[in-house]
Short mmCIF file of C-alpha atoms in Angstrom, two decimals:
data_model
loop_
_atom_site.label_atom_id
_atom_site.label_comp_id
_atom_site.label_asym_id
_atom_site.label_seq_id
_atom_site.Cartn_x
_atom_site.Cartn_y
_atom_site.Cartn_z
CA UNK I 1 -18.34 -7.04 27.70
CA UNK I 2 -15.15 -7.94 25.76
CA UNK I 3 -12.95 -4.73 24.35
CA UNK I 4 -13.37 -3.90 20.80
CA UNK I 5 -9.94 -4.34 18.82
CA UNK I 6 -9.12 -1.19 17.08
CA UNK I 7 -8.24 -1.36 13.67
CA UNK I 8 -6.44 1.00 11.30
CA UNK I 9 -7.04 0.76 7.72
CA UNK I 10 -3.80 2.50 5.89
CA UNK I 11 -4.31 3.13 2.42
CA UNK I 12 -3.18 5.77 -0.48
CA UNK I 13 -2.78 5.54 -3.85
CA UNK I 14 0.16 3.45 -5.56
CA UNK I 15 3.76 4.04 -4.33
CA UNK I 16 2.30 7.30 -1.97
CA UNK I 17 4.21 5.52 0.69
CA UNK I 18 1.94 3.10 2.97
CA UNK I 19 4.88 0.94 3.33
CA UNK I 20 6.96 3.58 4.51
CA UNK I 21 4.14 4.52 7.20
CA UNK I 22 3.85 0.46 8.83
CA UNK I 23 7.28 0.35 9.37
CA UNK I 24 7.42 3.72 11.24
CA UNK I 25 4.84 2.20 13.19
CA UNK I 26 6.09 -0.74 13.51
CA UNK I 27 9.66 0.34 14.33
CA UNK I 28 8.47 3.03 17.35
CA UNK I 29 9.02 1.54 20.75
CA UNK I 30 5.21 1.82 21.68
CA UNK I 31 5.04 -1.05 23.58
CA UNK I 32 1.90 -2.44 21.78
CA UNK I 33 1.33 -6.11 20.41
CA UNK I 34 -0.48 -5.48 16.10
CA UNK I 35 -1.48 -8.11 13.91
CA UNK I 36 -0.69 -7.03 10.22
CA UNK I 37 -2.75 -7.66 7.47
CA UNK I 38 -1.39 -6.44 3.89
CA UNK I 39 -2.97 -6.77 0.40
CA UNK I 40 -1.48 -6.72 -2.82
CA UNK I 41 -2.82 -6.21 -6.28
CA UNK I 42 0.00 -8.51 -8.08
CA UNK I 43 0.46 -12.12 -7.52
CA UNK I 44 3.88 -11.91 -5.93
CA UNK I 45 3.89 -10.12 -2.78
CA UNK I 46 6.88 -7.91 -1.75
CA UNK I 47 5.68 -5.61 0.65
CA UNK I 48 6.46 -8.53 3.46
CA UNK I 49 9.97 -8.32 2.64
CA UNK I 50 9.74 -4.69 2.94
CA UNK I 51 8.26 -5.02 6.44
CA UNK I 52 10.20 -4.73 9.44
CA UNK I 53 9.03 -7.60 11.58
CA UNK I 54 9.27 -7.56 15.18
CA UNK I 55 6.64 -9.74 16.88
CA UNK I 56 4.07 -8.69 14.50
CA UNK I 57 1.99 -11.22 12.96
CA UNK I 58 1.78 -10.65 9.74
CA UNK I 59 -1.05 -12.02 6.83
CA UNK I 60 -0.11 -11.82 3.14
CA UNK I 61 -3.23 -11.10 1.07
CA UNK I 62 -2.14 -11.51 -2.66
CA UNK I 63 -3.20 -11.29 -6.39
CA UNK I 64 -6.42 -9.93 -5.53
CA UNK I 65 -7.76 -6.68 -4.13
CA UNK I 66 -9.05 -6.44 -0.62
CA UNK I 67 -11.97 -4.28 -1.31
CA UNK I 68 -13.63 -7.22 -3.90
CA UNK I 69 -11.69 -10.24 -5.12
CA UNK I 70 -10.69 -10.90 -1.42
CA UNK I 71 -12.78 -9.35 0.65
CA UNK I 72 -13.84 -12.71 2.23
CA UNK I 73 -10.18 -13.62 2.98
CA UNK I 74 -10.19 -10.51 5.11
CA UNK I 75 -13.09 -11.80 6.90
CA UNK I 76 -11.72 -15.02 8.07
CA UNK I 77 -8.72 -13.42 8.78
CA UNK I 78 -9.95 -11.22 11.20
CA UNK I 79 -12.24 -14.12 12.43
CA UNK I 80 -9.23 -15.91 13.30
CA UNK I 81 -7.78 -12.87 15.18
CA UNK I 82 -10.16 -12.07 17.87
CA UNK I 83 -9.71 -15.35 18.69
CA UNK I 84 -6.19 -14.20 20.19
CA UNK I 85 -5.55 -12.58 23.83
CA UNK I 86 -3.59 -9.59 24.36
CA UNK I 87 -3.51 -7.87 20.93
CA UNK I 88 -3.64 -4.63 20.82
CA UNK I 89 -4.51 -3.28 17.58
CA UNK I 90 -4.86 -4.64 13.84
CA UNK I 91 -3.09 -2.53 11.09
CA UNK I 92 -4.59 -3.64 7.74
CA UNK I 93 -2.62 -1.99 4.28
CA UNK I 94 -4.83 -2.04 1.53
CA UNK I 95 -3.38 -2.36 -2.51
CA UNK I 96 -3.10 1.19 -3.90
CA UNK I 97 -6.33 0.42 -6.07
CA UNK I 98 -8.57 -0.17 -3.14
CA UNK I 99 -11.75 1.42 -2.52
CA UNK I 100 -11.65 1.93 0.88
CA UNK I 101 -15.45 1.70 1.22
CA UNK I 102 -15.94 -1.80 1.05
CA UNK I 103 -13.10 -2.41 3.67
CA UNK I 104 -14.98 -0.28 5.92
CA UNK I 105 -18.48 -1.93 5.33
CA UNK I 106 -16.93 -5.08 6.43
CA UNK I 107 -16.60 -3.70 10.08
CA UNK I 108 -20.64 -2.83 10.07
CA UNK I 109 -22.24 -5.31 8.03
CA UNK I 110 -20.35 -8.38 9.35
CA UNK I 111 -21.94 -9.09 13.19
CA UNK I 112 -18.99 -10.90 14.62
CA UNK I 113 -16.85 -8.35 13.15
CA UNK I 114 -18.67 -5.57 13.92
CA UNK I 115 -18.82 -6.98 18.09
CA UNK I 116 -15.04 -7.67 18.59
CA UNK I 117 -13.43 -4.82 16.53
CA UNK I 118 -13.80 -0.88 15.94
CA UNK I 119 -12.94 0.95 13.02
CA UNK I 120 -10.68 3.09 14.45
CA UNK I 121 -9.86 5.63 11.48
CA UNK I 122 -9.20 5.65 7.80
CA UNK I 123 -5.65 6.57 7.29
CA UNK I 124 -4.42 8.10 3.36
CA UNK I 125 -1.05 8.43 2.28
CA UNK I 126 -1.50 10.96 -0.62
CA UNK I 127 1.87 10.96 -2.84
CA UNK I 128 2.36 15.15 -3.06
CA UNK I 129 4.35 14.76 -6.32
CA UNK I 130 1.96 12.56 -8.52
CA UNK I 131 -1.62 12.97 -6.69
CA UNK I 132 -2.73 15.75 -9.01
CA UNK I 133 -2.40 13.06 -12.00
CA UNK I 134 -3.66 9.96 -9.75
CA UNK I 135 -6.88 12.07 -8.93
CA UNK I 136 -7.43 12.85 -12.72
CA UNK I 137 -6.47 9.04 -14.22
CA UNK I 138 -8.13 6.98 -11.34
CA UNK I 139 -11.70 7.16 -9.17
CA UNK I 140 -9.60 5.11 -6.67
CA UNK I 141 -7.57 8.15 -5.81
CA UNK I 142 -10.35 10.27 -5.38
CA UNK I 143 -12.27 7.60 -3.09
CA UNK I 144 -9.47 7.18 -1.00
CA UNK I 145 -9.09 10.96 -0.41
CA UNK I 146 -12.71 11.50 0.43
CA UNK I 147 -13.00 8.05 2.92
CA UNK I 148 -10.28 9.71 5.00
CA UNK I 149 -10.62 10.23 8.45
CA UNK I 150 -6.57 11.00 8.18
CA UNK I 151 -4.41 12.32 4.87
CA UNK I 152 -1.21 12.26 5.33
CA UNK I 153 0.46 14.43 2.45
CA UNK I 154 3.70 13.08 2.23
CA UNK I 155 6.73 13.42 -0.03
CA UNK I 156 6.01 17.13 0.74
CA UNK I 157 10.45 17.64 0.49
CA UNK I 158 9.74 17.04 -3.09
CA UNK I 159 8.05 20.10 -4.41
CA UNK I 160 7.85 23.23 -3.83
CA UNK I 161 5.50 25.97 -1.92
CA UNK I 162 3.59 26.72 -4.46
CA UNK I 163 2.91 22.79 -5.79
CA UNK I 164 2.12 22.12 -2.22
CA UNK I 165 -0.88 24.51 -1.61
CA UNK I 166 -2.32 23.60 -4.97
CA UNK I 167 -2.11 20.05 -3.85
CA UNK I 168 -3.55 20.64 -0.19
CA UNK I 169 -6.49 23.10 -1.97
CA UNK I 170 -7.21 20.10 -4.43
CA UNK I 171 -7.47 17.63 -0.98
CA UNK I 172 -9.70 20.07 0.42
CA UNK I 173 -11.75 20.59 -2.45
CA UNK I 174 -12.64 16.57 -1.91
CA UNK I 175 -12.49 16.23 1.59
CA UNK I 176 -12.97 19.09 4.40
CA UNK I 177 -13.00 17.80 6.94
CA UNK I 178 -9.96 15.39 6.92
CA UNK I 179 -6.83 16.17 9.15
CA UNK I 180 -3.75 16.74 7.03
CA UNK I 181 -0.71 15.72 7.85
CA UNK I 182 2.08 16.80 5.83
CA UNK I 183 4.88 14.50 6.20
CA UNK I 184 8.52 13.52 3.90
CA UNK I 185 9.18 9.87 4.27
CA UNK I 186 5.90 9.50 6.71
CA UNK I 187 7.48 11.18 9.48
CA UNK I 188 4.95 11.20 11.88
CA UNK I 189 4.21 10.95 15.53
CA UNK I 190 2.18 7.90 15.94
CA UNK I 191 -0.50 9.53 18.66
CA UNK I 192 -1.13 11.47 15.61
CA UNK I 193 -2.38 8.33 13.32
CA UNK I 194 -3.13 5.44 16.26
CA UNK I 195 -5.97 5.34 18.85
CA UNK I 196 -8.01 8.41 17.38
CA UNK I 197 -11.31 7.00 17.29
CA UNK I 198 -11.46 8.99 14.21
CA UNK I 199 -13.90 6.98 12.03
CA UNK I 200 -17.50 8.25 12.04
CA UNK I 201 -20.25 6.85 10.10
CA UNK I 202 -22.24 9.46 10.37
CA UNK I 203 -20.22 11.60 7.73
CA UNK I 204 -19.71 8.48 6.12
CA UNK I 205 -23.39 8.81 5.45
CA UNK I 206 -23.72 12.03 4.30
CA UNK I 207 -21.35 10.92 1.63
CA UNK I 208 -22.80 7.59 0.90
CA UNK I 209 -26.68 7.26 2.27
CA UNK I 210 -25.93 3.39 0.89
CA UNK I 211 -22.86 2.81 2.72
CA UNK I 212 -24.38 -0.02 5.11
CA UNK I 213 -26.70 -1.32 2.80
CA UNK I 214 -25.22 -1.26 -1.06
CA UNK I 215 -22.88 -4.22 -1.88
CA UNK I 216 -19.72 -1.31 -2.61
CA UNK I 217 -17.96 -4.43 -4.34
CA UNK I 218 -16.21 -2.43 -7.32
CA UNK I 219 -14.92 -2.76 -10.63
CA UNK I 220 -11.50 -2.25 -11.31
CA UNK I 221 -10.24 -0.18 -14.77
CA UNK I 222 -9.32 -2.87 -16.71
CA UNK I 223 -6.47 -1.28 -18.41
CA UNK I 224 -4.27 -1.68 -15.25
CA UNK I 225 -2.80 -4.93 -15.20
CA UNK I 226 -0.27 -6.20 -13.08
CA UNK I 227 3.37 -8.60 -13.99
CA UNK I 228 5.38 -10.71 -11.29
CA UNK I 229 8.84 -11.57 -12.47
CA UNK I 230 11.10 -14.01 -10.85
CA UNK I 231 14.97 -15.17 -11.22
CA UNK I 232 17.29 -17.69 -8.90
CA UNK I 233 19.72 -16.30 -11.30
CA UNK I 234 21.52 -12.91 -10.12
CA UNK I 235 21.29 -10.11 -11.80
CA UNK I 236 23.59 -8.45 -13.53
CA UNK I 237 24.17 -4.88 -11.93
CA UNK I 238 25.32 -2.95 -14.69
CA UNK I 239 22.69 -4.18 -17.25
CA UNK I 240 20.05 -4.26 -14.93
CA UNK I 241 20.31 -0.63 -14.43
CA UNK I 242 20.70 0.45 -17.67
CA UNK I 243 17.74 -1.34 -18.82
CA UNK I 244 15.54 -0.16 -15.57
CA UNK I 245 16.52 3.24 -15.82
CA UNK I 246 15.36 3.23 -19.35
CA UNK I 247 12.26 1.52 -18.78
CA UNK I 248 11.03 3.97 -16.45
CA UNK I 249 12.13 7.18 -18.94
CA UNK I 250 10.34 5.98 -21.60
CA UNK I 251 7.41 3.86 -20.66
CA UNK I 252 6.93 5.97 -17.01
CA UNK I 253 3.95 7.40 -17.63
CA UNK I 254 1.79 4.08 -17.70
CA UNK I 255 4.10 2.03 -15.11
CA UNK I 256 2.12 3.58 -11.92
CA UNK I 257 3.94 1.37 -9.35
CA UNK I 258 7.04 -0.74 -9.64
CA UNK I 259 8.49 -2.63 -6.98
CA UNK I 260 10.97 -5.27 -6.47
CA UNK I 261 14.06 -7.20 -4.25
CA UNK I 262 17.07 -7.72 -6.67
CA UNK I 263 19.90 -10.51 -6.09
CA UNK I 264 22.75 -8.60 -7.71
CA UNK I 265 25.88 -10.58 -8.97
CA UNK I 266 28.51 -10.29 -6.18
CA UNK I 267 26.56 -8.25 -3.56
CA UNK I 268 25.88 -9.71 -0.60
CA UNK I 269 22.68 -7.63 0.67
CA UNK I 270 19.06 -7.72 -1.15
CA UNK I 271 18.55 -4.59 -3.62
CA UNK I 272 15.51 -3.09 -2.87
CA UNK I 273 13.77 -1.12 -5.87
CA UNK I 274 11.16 1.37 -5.64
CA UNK I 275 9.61 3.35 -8.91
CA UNK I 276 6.39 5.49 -8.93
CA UNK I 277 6.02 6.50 -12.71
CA UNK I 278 9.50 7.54 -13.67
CA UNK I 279 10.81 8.07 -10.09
CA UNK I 280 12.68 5.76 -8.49
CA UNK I 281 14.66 4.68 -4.96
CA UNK I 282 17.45 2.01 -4.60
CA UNK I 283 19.09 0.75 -1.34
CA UNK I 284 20.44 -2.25 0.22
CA UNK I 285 18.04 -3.45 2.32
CA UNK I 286 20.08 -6.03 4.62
CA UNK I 287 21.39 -9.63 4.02
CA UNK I 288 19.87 -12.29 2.89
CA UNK I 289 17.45 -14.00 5.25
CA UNK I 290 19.11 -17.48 5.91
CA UNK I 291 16.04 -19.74 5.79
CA UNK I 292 14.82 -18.48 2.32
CA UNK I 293 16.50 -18.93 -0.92
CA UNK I 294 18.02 -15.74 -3.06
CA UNK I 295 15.08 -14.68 -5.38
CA UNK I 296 14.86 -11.72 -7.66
CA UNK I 297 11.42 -10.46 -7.42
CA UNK I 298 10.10 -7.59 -9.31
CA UNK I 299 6.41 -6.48 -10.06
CA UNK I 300 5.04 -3.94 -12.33
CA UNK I 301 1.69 -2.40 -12.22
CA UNK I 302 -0.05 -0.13 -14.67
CA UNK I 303 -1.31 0.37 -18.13
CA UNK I 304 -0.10 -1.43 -21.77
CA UNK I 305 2.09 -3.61 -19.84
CA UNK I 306 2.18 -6.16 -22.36
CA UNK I 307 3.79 -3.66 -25.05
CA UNK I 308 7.08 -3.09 -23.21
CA UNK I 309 8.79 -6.41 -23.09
CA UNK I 310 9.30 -6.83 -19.84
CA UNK I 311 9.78 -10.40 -19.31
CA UNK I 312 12.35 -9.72 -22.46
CA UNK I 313 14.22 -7.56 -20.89
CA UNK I 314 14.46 -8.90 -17.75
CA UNK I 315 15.24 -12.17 -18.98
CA UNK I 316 18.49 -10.15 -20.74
CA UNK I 317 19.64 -8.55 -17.54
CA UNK I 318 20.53 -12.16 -15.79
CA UNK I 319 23.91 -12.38 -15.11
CA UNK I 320 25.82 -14.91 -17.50
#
């Protein structure tokens, strides 16, 4: 009988961190061969960039969520790795608007999926700082709290006490019988998130009787929209920050997830960007990969997008 791949489904809610968590993994010296699969709700993909490649395969799923849209892309993806000898595991990041239900249908309802791979647990990044407000503006929060075989609460250096045991309670109050993990920057050990054979469809079942028989393809809130911007122009620093900064200040509370790599004027290294409502990260992220051209990318997702002039002031921050 040929082994079941295990597969790891890591998922969480817009900028929680999921990111942060496959490159831990992928980064540990573990010794183990994964095929990558990662899904993005915008049309330009930059979590690739963000990935630390070592001999990793790794599939791009783009402009299109993995739970509907693309759900068949998944499919022939995976059909096309079980094909392959001595892999040891498949590490699959959904978009932060994914229902993980559907993702975990396909590994029961599919027959060739379903005999050469094994669910091997549901893993959440919950953001501690901003889950209170995804669980009360999106049913995507919420589902990927209560599919959780795993929550890891990270950003937990963030708050305080107090913010954290309201946050855990709230978890709790959805799921009981999840492990929590509580992490800053996804710290973890990886025994703690790999090889678990956590998944169990039996309390799947007890929280959806329909989960191998209902098509769980789902509707997305319309309202959230997403915008890829691109520039083989450099930016310029100074402007770009002033206008970013702003942007997040005053129009933070419907940009959910911003992401981007930024060609700077005069620096040699990419400019990685990172905002979750009006937080964000900069760093240098390395140099320039040599068989790819320098590319500004940057990709907004969240509500009344079309209000703020993006494309405006983006267009404004390009170095003369």
């Amino acid at each position: 009988m040929t082994a079941q791949i295990p597969v790891t489904v890591l998922t969480g809610f817009l900028g929680a961190g999921k990111t942060t968590l496959l490159n831990r993994i992928l980064t540990e010296n573990h010794g183990r061969k994964f095929a990558v699969i990662i899904n993005e709700f915008g049309e330009t993909g930059i979590d690739n960039d963000l990935v630390t490649h070592a001999d990793e395969e790794v599939f791009e799923m783009n402009n299109g969520c993995i739970c509907c849209t693309v759900r068949g892309d998944l499919i022939r993806i995976i059909g096309g790795l079980m094909k392959r000898k001595g892999l040891d595991g498949i590490l699959i990041e959904t978009t932060g608007l994914a229902d993980p239900a559907p993702v975990a249908q396909t590994f029961y309802v599919d027959a060739d999926v379903a005999a050469r791979t094994r669910l091997d647990a549901i893993l959440t990044v919950a953001d501690a700082v901003n889950l209170s407000t995804h669980l009360d503006e999106s049913h995507e929060a919420a589902e990927q709290i209560a599919f959780a075989d795993i929550v890891l609460l990270n950003k937990t250096d963030l708050v305080d006490a107090n913010a954290l045991t309201a946050v855990e309670a709230r978890l709790r109050s959805i799921n009981p019988t999840a492990r929590i993990i509580r992490t800053a920057r996804c710290a973890v050990d990886l025994d703690q998130v790999l090889g678990l054979k956590a998944f169990e469809l039996e309390r799947v079942l007890e929280i959806e009787p329909d989960f191998l028989t209902e098509d769980h393809a789902h509707e997305h809130d319309d309202e959230v929209t997403s915008i890829s911007l691109h520039s083989d122009v450099p930016m310029n620093p100074d402007a770009f920050q002033i206008w970013f900064s702003k942007l997040l200040r005053e129009k933070g509370q419907d940009l959910l997830r911003s992401k981007g790599i930024i060609d700077m004027a005069g620096e040699d290294q990419r400019y990685v960007i990172q905002g979750v409502h009006m937080l964000m990260d900069g760093n240098l992220l390395g140099p320039w990969p040599t068989d790819k051209p320098r590319q500004t990318k940057l990709v907004f997702i969240g509500r009344n997008l079309d209000s703020m002039n993006l494309r405006e002031g983006f267009e404004a921050c390009k170095a003369a």
